[in-house]
PDB file of C-alpha atoms in Angstrom:
ATOM      1  CA  MET S   1     -53.382  41.027  -5.919  1.00 86.00           C
ATOM      2  CA  LYS S   2     -55.492  40.111  -8.942  1.00 94.00           C
ATOM      3  CA  ILE S   3     -56.841  36.582  -9.225  1.00 96.00           C
ATOM      4  CA  SER S   4     -58.772  34.805 -11.940  1.00 98.00           C
ATOM      5  CA  LEU S   5     -61.080  32.155 -10.517  1.00 97.00           C
ATOM      6  CA  PHE S   6     -61.195  28.796 -12.275  1.00 97.00           C
ATOM      7  CA  ALA S   7     -64.406  27.510 -10.751  1.00 94.00           C
ATOM      8  CA  THR S   8     -64.523  23.958 -12.240  1.00 93.00           C
ATOM      9  CA  CYS S   9     -67.513  22.149 -13.722  1.00 91.00           C
ATOM     10  CA  LEU S  10     -68.784  20.632 -10.480  1.00 88.00           C
ATOM     11  CA  VAL S  11     -68.740  23.949  -8.640  1.00 91.00           C
ATOM     12  CA  ASP S  12     -70.449  25.633 -11.580  1.00 90.00           C
ATOM     13  CA  MET S  13     -73.171  23.011 -11.959  1.00 88.00           C
ATOM     14  CA  PHE S  14     -73.665  21.520  -8.496  1.00 88.00           C
ATOM     15  CA  GLN S  15     -71.871  23.484  -5.781  1.00 90.00           C
ATOM     16  CA  SER S  16     -72.166  27.198  -6.508  1.00 93.00           C
ATOM     17  CA  ASN S  17     -71.974  27.774  -2.752  1.00 94.00           C
ATOM     18  CA  VAL S  18     -68.325  26.669  -2.914  1.00 96.00           C
ATOM     19  CA  GLY S  19     -67.578  29.233  -5.620  1.00 96.00           C
ATOM     20  CA  LYS S  20     -69.272  31.937  -3.567  1.00 97.00           C
ATOM     21  CA  ALA S  21     -67.325  30.988  -0.434  1.00 97.00           C
ATOM     22  CA  THR S  22     -64.063  30.983  -2.397  1.00 97.00           C
ATOM     23  CA  VAL S  23     -64.650  34.477  -3.757  1.00 97.00           C
ATOM     24  CA  GLU S  24     -65.733  35.905  -0.390  1.00 97.00           C
ATOM     25  CA  LEU S  25     -62.759  34.314   1.371  1.00 98.00           C
ATOM     26  CA  LEU S  26     -60.197  35.641  -1.097  1.00 98.00           C
ATOM     27  CA  GLU S  27     -61.773  39.099  -1.103  1.00 97.00           C
ATOM     28  CA  ARG S  28     -61.577  39.135   2.690  1.00 96.00           C
ATOM     29  CA  LEU S  29     -57.873  38.410   2.327  1.00 97.00           C
ATOM     30  CA  GLY S  30     -57.461  41.464   0.100  1.00 97.00           C
ATOM     31  CA  CYS S  31     -57.604  39.896  -3.357  1.00 97.00           C
ATOM     32  CA  GLU S  32     -59.349  41.273  -6.416  1.00 97.00           C
ATOM     33  CA  ILE S  33     -61.260  38.512  -8.227  1.00 97.00           C
ATOM     34  CA  ASP S  34     -62.359  38.184 -11.811  1.00 96.00           C
ATOM     35  CA  PHE S  35     -64.253  35.316 -13.395  1.00 95.00           C
ATOM     36  CA  PRO S  36     -63.509  34.754 -17.102  1.00 95.00           C
ATOM     37  CA  GLU S  37     -66.817  33.606 -18.552  1.00 93.00           C
ATOM     38  CA  ASN S  38     -65.178  31.723 -21.424  1.00 93.00           C
ATOM     39  CA  GLN S  39     -63.872  29.054 -19.050  1.00 95.00           C
ATOM     40  CA  ILE S  40     -65.009  25.479 -19.576  1.00 92.00           C
ATOM     41  CA  CYS S  41     -63.959  22.019 -18.363  1.00 92.00           C
ATOM     42  CA  CYS S  42     -60.246  21.430 -17.765  1.00 93.00           C
ATOM     43  CA  GLY S  43     -60.575  18.334 -19.960  1.00 93.00           C
ATOM     44  CA  GLN S  44     -59.635  15.776 -17.340  1.00 91.00           C
ATOM     45  CA  PRO S  45     -62.555  13.302 -17.788  1.00 88.00           C
ATOM     46  CA  SER S  46     -62.140  12.952 -21.552  1.00 90.00           C
ATOM     47  CA  TYR S  47     -58.333  13.046 -21.400  1.00 91.00           C
ATOM     48  CA  ASN S  48     -58.213  10.266 -18.803  1.00 86.00           C
ATOM     49  CA  SER S  49     -60.599   8.253 -20.962  1.00 87.00           C
ATOM     50  CA  GLY S  50     -58.101   8.345 -23.820  1.00 90.00           C
ATOM     51  CA  TYR S  51     -59.585  11.066 -26.002  1.00 92.00           C
ATOM     52  CA  VAL S  52     -56.352  13.035 -26.117  1.00 92.00           C
ATOM     53  CA  LYS S  53     -56.728  14.651 -29.536  1.00 92.00           C
ATOM     54  CA  ASP S  54     -60.323  15.770 -28.921  1.00 91.00           C
ATOM     55  CA  THR S  55     -59.477  17.086 -25.463  1.00 95.00           C
ATOM     56  CA  LYS S  56     -56.699  19.335 -26.716  1.00 96.00           C
ATOM     57  CA  ASP S  57     -59.249  21.755 -28.194  1.00 95.00           C
ATOM     58  CA  VAL S  58     -60.780  22.151 -24.734  1.00 95.00           C
ATOM     59  CA  MET S  59     -57.352  22.684 -23.203  1.00 97.00           C
ATOM     60  CA  LYS S  60     -56.407  25.317 -25.792  1.00 97.00           C
ATOM     61  CA  ARG S  61     -59.538  27.272 -24.940  1.00 96.00           C
ATOM     62  CA  THR S  62     -58.664  27.095 -21.245  1.00 97.00           C
ATOM     63  CA  ILE S  63     -55.118  28.284 -21.943  1.00 97.00           C
ATOM     64  CA  ASP S  64     -56.386  31.240 -23.990  1.00 97.00           C
ATOM     65  CA  THR S  65     -59.030  32.104 -21.399  1.00 97.00           C
ATOM     66  CA  PHE S  66     -56.477  32.533 -18.611  1.00 97.00           C
ATOM     67  CA  MET S  67     -53.528  33.756 -20.686  1.00 95.00           C
ATOM     68  CA  ASP S  68     -53.564  37.278 -19.209  1.00 95.00           C
ATOM     69  CA  ALA S  69     -54.294  36.258 -15.611  1.00 96.00           C
ATOM     70  CA  GLU S  70     -51.834  37.174 -12.878  1.00 97.00           C
ATOM     71  CA  TYR S  71     -52.812  34.148 -10.801  1.00 98.00           C
ATOM     72  CA  VAL S  72     -55.330  31.366 -11.467  1.00 98.00           C
ATOM     73  CA  VAL S  73     -56.879  29.968  -8.294  1.00 98.00           C
ATOM     74  CA  CYS S  74     -59.008  26.836  -8.237  1.00 97.00           C
ATOM     75  CA  PRO S  75     -61.058  25.342  -5.357  1.00 96.00           C
ATOM     76  CA  SER S  76     -60.186  21.830  -6.539  1.00 94.00           C
ATOM     77  CA  GLY S  77     -56.853  20.073  -6.258  1.00 92.00           C
ATOM     78  CA  SER S  78     -57.782  17.675  -9.035  1.00 92.00           C
ATOM     79  CA  CYS S  79     -58.593  20.355 -11.614  1.00 94.00           C
ATOM     80  CA  ALA S  80     -55.656  22.536 -10.569  1.00 95.00           C
ATOM     81  CA  TYR S  81     -53.380  19.553 -11.125  1.00 94.00           C
ATOM     82  CA  MET S  82     -54.839  18.971 -14.581  1.00 95.00           C
ATOM     83  CA  LEU S  83     -53.898  22.517 -15.635  1.00 97.00           C
ATOM     84  CA  THR S  84     -50.332  21.916 -14.466  1.00 96.00           C
ATOM     85  CA  GLU S  85     -50.203  18.835 -16.723  1.00 96.00           C
ATOM     86  CA  TYR S  86     -50.845  20.857 -19.888  1.00 97.00           C
ATOM     87  CA  PRO S  87     -47.128  21.450 -20.652  1.00 98.00           C
ATOM     88  CA  HIS S  88     -46.554  17.687 -20.630  1.00 96.00           C
ATOM     89  CA  ILE S  89     -49.568  17.099 -22.873  1.00 96.00           C
ATOM     90  CA  PHE S  90     -48.445  19.765 -25.359  1.00 98.00           C
ATOM     91  CA  ALA S  91     -44.755  18.810 -25.168  1.00 97.00           C
ATOM     92  CA  GLY S  92     -43.038  19.439 -28.492  1.00 97.00           C
ATOM     93  CA  ASP S  93     -45.743  21.782 -29.800  1.00 97.00           C
ATOM     94  CA  PRO S  94     -43.885  25.018 -30.641  1.00 98.00           C
ATOM     95  CA  ILE S  95     -46.968  27.182 -30.131  1.00 97.00           C
ATOM     96  CA  TRP S  96     -48.920  25.553 -27.326  1.00 98.00           C
ATOM     97  CA  GLU S  97     -46.203  24.145 -25.070  1.00 98.00           C
ATOM     98  CA  PRO S  98     -44.883  27.622 -24.092  1.00 98.00           C
ATOM     99  CA  LYS S  99     -48.450  28.868 -23.571  1.00 98.00           C
ATOM    100  CA  ALA S 100     -49.294  25.813 -21.469  1.00 98.00           C
ATOM    101  CA  LYS S 101     -46.211  26.327 -19.322  1.00 98.00           C
ATOM    102  CA  LYS S 102     -47.087  29.980 -18.782  1.00 98.00           C
ATOM    103  CA  LEU S 103     -50.499  28.929 -17.486  1.00 98.00           C
ATOM    104  CA  ALA S 104     -49.205  26.048 -15.357  1.00 97.00           C
ATOM    105  CA  ASP S 105     -46.723  28.325 -13.608  1.00 97.00           C
ATOM    106  CA  LYS S 106     -49.489  30.561 -12.226  1.00 98.00           C
ATOM    107  CA  VAL S 107     -52.091  27.935 -11.243  1.00 97.00           C
ATOM    108  CA  TYR S 108     -52.771  27.276  -7.561  1.00 97.00           C
ATOM    109  CA  GLU S 109     -55.239  25.228  -5.562  1.00 97.00           C
ATOM    110  CA  LEU S 110     -57.093  27.479  -3.094  1.00 97.00           C
ATOM    111  CA  THR S 111     -55.381  26.494   0.171  1.00 97.00           C
ATOM    112  CA  GLN S 112     -52.010  26.303  -1.584  1.00 97.00           C
ATOM    113  CA  PHE S 113     -52.463  29.885  -2.777  1.00 98.00           C
ATOM    114  CA  ILE S 114     -53.502  31.196   0.640  1.00 98.00           C
ATOM    115  CA  VAL S 115     -50.588  29.600   2.495  1.00 98.00           C
ATOM    116  CA  ASP S 116     -47.785  29.663  -0.098  1.00 97.00           C
ATOM    117  CA  VAL S 117     -48.518  32.892  -1.993  1.00 97.00           C
ATOM    118  CA  LEU S 118     -50.495  35.096   0.398  1.00 98.00           C
ATOM    119  CA  LYS S 119     -48.442  33.717   3.323  1.00 98.00           C
ATOM    120  CA  VAL S 120     -51.565  33.490   5.490  1.00 98.00           C
ATOM    121  CA  GLU S 121     -52.034  30.608   7.937  1.00 98.00           C
ATOM    122  CA  ASP S 122     -54.968  31.989   9.939  1.00 98.00           C
ATOM    123  CA  VAL S 123     -57.837  33.421   7.874  1.00 98.00           C
ATOM    124  CA  GLY S 124     -59.794  34.467  10.950  1.00 97.00           C
ATOM    125  CA  ALA S 125     -62.432  31.771  10.561  1.00 98.00           C
ATOM    126  CA  LYS S 126     -64.643  30.426  13.333  1.00 98.00           C
ATOM    127  CA  PHE S 127     -66.436  27.097  12.986  1.00 97.00           C
ATOM    128  CA  ILE S 128     -67.930  25.162  15.879  1.00 97.00           C
ATOM    129  CA  GLY S 129     -67.972  21.410  15.359  1.00 96.00           C
ATOM    130  CA  LYS S 130     -66.064  18.156  15.273  1.00 97.00           C
ATOM    131  CA  VAL S 131     -64.554  17.589  11.833  1.00 97.00           C
ATOM    132  CA  THR S 132     -62.377  15.199   9.889  1.00 97.00           C
ATOM    133  CA  TYR S 133     -60.624  15.838   6.583  1.00 97.00           C
ATOM    134  CA  HIS S 134     -60.478  13.767   3.385  1.00 95.00           C
ATOM    135  CA  THR S 135     -57.149  14.058   1.545  1.00 93.00           C
ATOM    136  CA  SER S 136     -57.995  13.642  -2.114  1.00 91.00           C
ATOM    137  CA  CYS S 137     -55.606  11.633  -4.296  1.00 91.00           C
ATOM    138  CA  HIS S 138     -54.816  14.133  -7.053  1.00 89.00           C
ATOM    139  CA  MET S 139     -54.312  17.021  -4.658  1.00 93.00           C
ATOM    140  CA  THR S 140     -51.922  15.203  -2.340  1.00 92.00           C
ATOM    141  CA  ARG S 141     -50.156  12.631  -4.521  1.00 91.00           C
ATOM    142  CA  LEU S 142     -49.900  14.537  -7.791  1.00 89.00           C
ATOM    143  CA  LEU S 143     -50.244  18.264  -7.063  1.00 91.00           C
ATOM    144  CA  GLY S 144     -48.298  17.803  -3.833  1.00 91.00           C
ATOM    145  CA  VAL S 145     -50.508  19.968  -1.623  1.00 93.00           C
ATOM    146  CA  VAL S 146     -50.475  18.243   1.760  1.00 93.00           C
ATOM    147  CA  GLU S 147     -49.810  20.689   4.591  1.00 96.00           C
ATOM    148  CA  ALA S 148     -51.684  23.823   3.465  1.00 97.00           C
ATOM    149  CA  PRO S 149     -55.264  22.651   4.182  1.00 97.00           C
ATOM    150  CA  MET S 150     -54.265  21.205   7.546  1.00 96.00           C
ATOM    151  CA  THR S 151     -52.451  24.390   8.538  1.00 97.00           C
ATOM    152  CA  LEU S 152     -55.529  26.477   7.764  1.00 98.00           C
ATOM    153  CA  LEU S 153     -57.998  24.126   9.452  1.00 97.00           C
ATOM    154  CA  LYS S 154     -55.972  23.917  12.656  1.00 95.00           C
ATOM    155  CA  ASN S 155     -56.171  27.712  12.984  1.00 97.00           C
ATOM    156  CA  VAL S 156     -59.984  27.808  12.719  1.00 98.00           C
ATOM    157  CA  LYS S 157     -61.412  28.816  16.095  1.00 98.00           C
ATOM    158  CA  GLY S 158     -63.848  26.336  17.654  1.00 97.00           C
ATOM    159  CA  LEU S 159     -63.004  23.544  15.235  1.00 97.00           C
ATOM    160  CA  GLU S 160     -62.288  20.163  16.799  1.00 97.00           C
ATOM    161  CA  PHE S 161     -60.196  18.081  14.414  1.00 96.00           C
ATOM    162  CA  THR S 162     -59.826  14.291  14.265  1.00 96.00           C
ATOM    163  CA  GLU S 163     -57.583  12.645  11.682  1.00 95.00           C
ATOM    164  CA  LEU S 164     -59.312  10.305   9.252  1.00 96.00           C
ATOM    165  CA  PRO S 165     -58.157   6.652   9.467  1.00 94.00           C
ATOM    166  CA  GLY S 166     -56.844   5.381   6.128  1.00 90.00           C
ATOM    167  CA  LYS S 167     -56.732   8.961   4.850  1.00 90.00           C
ATOM    168  CA  GLU S 168     -54.341   7.960   2.057  1.00 89.00           C
ATOM    169  CA  GLN S 169     -56.934   5.622   0.523  1.00 91.00           C
ATOM    170  CA  CYS S 170     -58.951   6.716  -2.522  1.00 91.00           C
ATOM    171  CA  CYS S 171     -62.664   7.403  -1.980  1.00 88.00           C
ATOM    172  CA  GLY S 172     -63.479   5.433  -5.134  1.00 85.00           C
ATOM    173  CA  PHE S 173     -64.542   8.317  -7.349  1.00 84.00           C
ATOM    174  CA  GLY S 174     -61.534   8.595  -9.654  1.00 78.00           C
ATOM    175  CA  GLY S 175     -63.507  10.477 -12.297  1.00 73.00           C
ATOM    176  CA  THR S 176     -64.709   7.976 -14.916  1.00 76.00           C
ATOM    177  CA  PHE S 177     -63.468   5.092 -12.733  1.00 80.00           C
ATOM    178  CA  SER S 178     -66.632   5.295 -10.636  1.00 79.00           C
ATOM    179  CA  VAL S 179     -68.697   4.892 -13.807  1.00 76.00           C
ATOM    180  CA  LYS S 180     -66.654   2.149 -15.461  1.00 80.00           C
ATOM    181  CA  MET S 181     -65.932   0.208 -12.263  1.00 80.00           C
ATOM    182  CA  GLY S 182     -69.072   0.923 -10.285  1.00 77.00           C
ATOM    183  CA  LYS S 183     -68.991  -2.122  -7.997  1.00 87.00           C
ATOM    184  CA  ILE S 184     -65.372  -1.633  -7.000  1.00 92.00           C
ATOM    185  CA  SER S 185     -65.944   2.092  -6.538  1.00 86.00           C
ATOM    186  CA  GLU S 186     -68.889   1.375  -4.242  1.00 90.00           C
ATOM    187  CA  GLN S 187     -66.781  -0.866  -2.015  1.00 93.00           C
ATOM    188  CA  MET S 188     -64.082   1.795  -1.826  1.00 93.00           C
ATOM    189  CA  VAL S 189     -66.467   4.571  -0.858  1.00 91.00           C
ATOM    190  CA  ASP S 190     -68.169   2.309   1.700  1.00 93.00           C
ATOM    191  CA  GLU S 191     -64.792   1.813   3.358  1.00 94.00           C
ATOM    192  CA  LYS S 192     -64.240   5.581   3.345  1.00 94.00           C
ATOM    193  CA  VAL S 193     -67.664   6.156   4.926  1.00 94.00           C
ATOM    194  CA  GLN S 194     -66.826   3.613   7.606  1.00 95.00           C
ATOM    195  CA  HIS S 195     -63.591   5.465   8.413  1.00 95.00           C
ATOM    196  CA  VAL S 196     -65.462   8.774   8.608  1.00 95.00           C
ATOM    197  CA  GLU S 197     -67.907   7.251  11.076  1.00 94.00           C
ATOM    198  CA  GLU S 198     -65.054   5.919  13.207  1.00 95.00           C
ATOM    199  CA  THR S 199     -63.889   9.475  13.892  1.00 96.00           C
ATOM    200  CA  GLY S 200     -67.224  10.493  15.390  1.00 95.00           C
ATOM    201  CA  ALA S 201     -67.061  13.655  13.287  1.00 96.00           C
ATOM    202  CA  GLU S 202     -70.111  15.804  12.614  1.00 97.00           C
ATOM    203  CA  TYR S 203     -68.574  17.179   9.420  1.00 97.00           C
ATOM    204  CA  LEU S 204     -66.424  15.769   6.638  1.00 97.00           C
ATOM    205  CA  ILE S 205     -64.263  18.468   5.066  1.00 97.00           C
ATOM    206  CA  GLY S 206     -62.468  18.202   1.736  1.00 95.00           C
ATOM    207  CA  ALA S 207     -60.889  20.346  -0.979  1.00 94.00           C
ATOM    208  CA  ASP S 208     -62.182  18.469  -4.042  1.00 92.00           C
ATOM    209  CA  ALA S 209     -65.845  18.758  -4.987  1.00 89.00           C
ATOM    210  CA  ALA S 210     -65.809  15.419  -6.822  1.00 89.00           C
ATOM    211  CA  CYS S 211     -64.661  13.434  -3.791  1.00 92.00           C
ATOM    212  CA  LEU S 212     -67.121  15.234  -1.545  1.00 93.00           C
ATOM    213  CA  MET S 213     -69.963  14.563  -3.979  1.00 90.00           C
ATOM    214  CA  ASN S 214     -69.044  10.880  -4.079  1.00 91.00           C
ATOM    215  CA  ILE S 215     -68.629  10.367  -0.324  1.00 94.00           C
ATOM    216  CA  GLY S 216     -71.518  12.664   0.565  1.00 93.00           C
ATOM    217  CA  GLY S 217     -73.837  10.958  -1.884  1.00 92.00           C
ATOM    218  CA  ARG S 218     -72.998   7.550  -0.483  1.00 94.00           C
ATOM    219  CA  MET S 219     -73.500   8.696   3.110  1.00 94.00           C
ATOM    220  CA  GLU S 220     -76.854  10.176   2.211  1.00 93.00           C
ATOM    221  CA  ARG S 221     -77.992   6.940   0.565  1.00 93.00           C
ATOM    222  CA  LEU S 222     -76.861   5.015   3.640  1.00 94.00           C
ATOM    223  CA  GLY S 223     -78.722   7.408   5.944  1.00 94.00           C
ATOM    224  CA  LYS S 224     -75.618   8.758   7.705  1.00 94.00           C
ATOM    225  CA  LYS S 225     -75.822  12.008   9.647  1.00 92.00           C
ATOM    226  CA  VAL S 226     -72.388  13.427   8.798  1.00 95.00           C
ATOM    227  CA  LYS S 227     -72.528  16.702   6.862  1.00 96.00           C
ATOM    228  CA  VAL S 228     -70.136  17.356   3.972  1.00 96.00           C
ATOM    229  CA  LEU S 229     -68.482  20.750   3.464  1.00 97.00           C
ATOM    230  CA  HIS S 230     -65.831  22.104   1.137  1.00 97.00           C
ATOM    231  CA  ILE S 231     -62.869  23.641   2.954  1.00 97.00           C
ATOM    232  CA  ALA S 232     -63.677  27.032   1.399  1.00 98.00           C
ATOM    233  CA  GLU S 233     -67.004  27.036   3.250  1.00 97.00           C
ATOM    234  CA  VAL S 234     -65.297  26.343   6.576  1.00 98.00           C
ATOM    235  CA  LEU S 235     -62.573  28.942   6.035  1.00 98.00           C
ATOM    236  CA  ASN S 236     -65.203  31.506   5.048  1.00 98.00           C
ATOM    237  CA  SER S 237     -67.240  31.011   8.219  1.00 95.00           C
ATOM    238  CA  HIS S 238     -66.869  33.590  10.963  1.00 86.00           C
TER     239      HIS S 238
END
């Protein structure tokens, strides 16, 4: 099965280890990976800030970049969701709406792809430690990926899982929200950190680099000992 990896900006710039883990994991599951070097941002930050017209040029480049891909897999629920929104954004455009739909129909978040397409629930991972899991807003509420990450984590040998209290609550990142509403965002992430601590977990796992960067950064500034890992890193451990 041939897969084109959409790495996302944060993975590219800050968390290359997540991209590496994603590729190694999928290759272990028998996939052939390619990485189109023309890929850029999905356009979500500028689009959500109201720059719709300007963002469409970015989206068109993304559509063209992955036009020939069999599957597009992304280690970020938020960015994967943004690609599935392209048909709505280009609605009524005789050229770009069909292209956008073609792309949206083959885009999958990493755990969604493993469970729903590859039909794998146990990737053979082994990870010793007590963990909790942050359910990011875009991935669960908008993309609708809820069960896949939990199914995979519960089959990791040695992993001790504790559910995160208030898991449905936003971590406060929200893309540009954390910049425009810094004080409110800080209170939200402080509440999330408190919930993480309540679990007694050694590791906080998530499937969105942005959320993990936000929560992890706050925990580091507060001197907390909990380590933050992307789910790809856990599933790739053995």
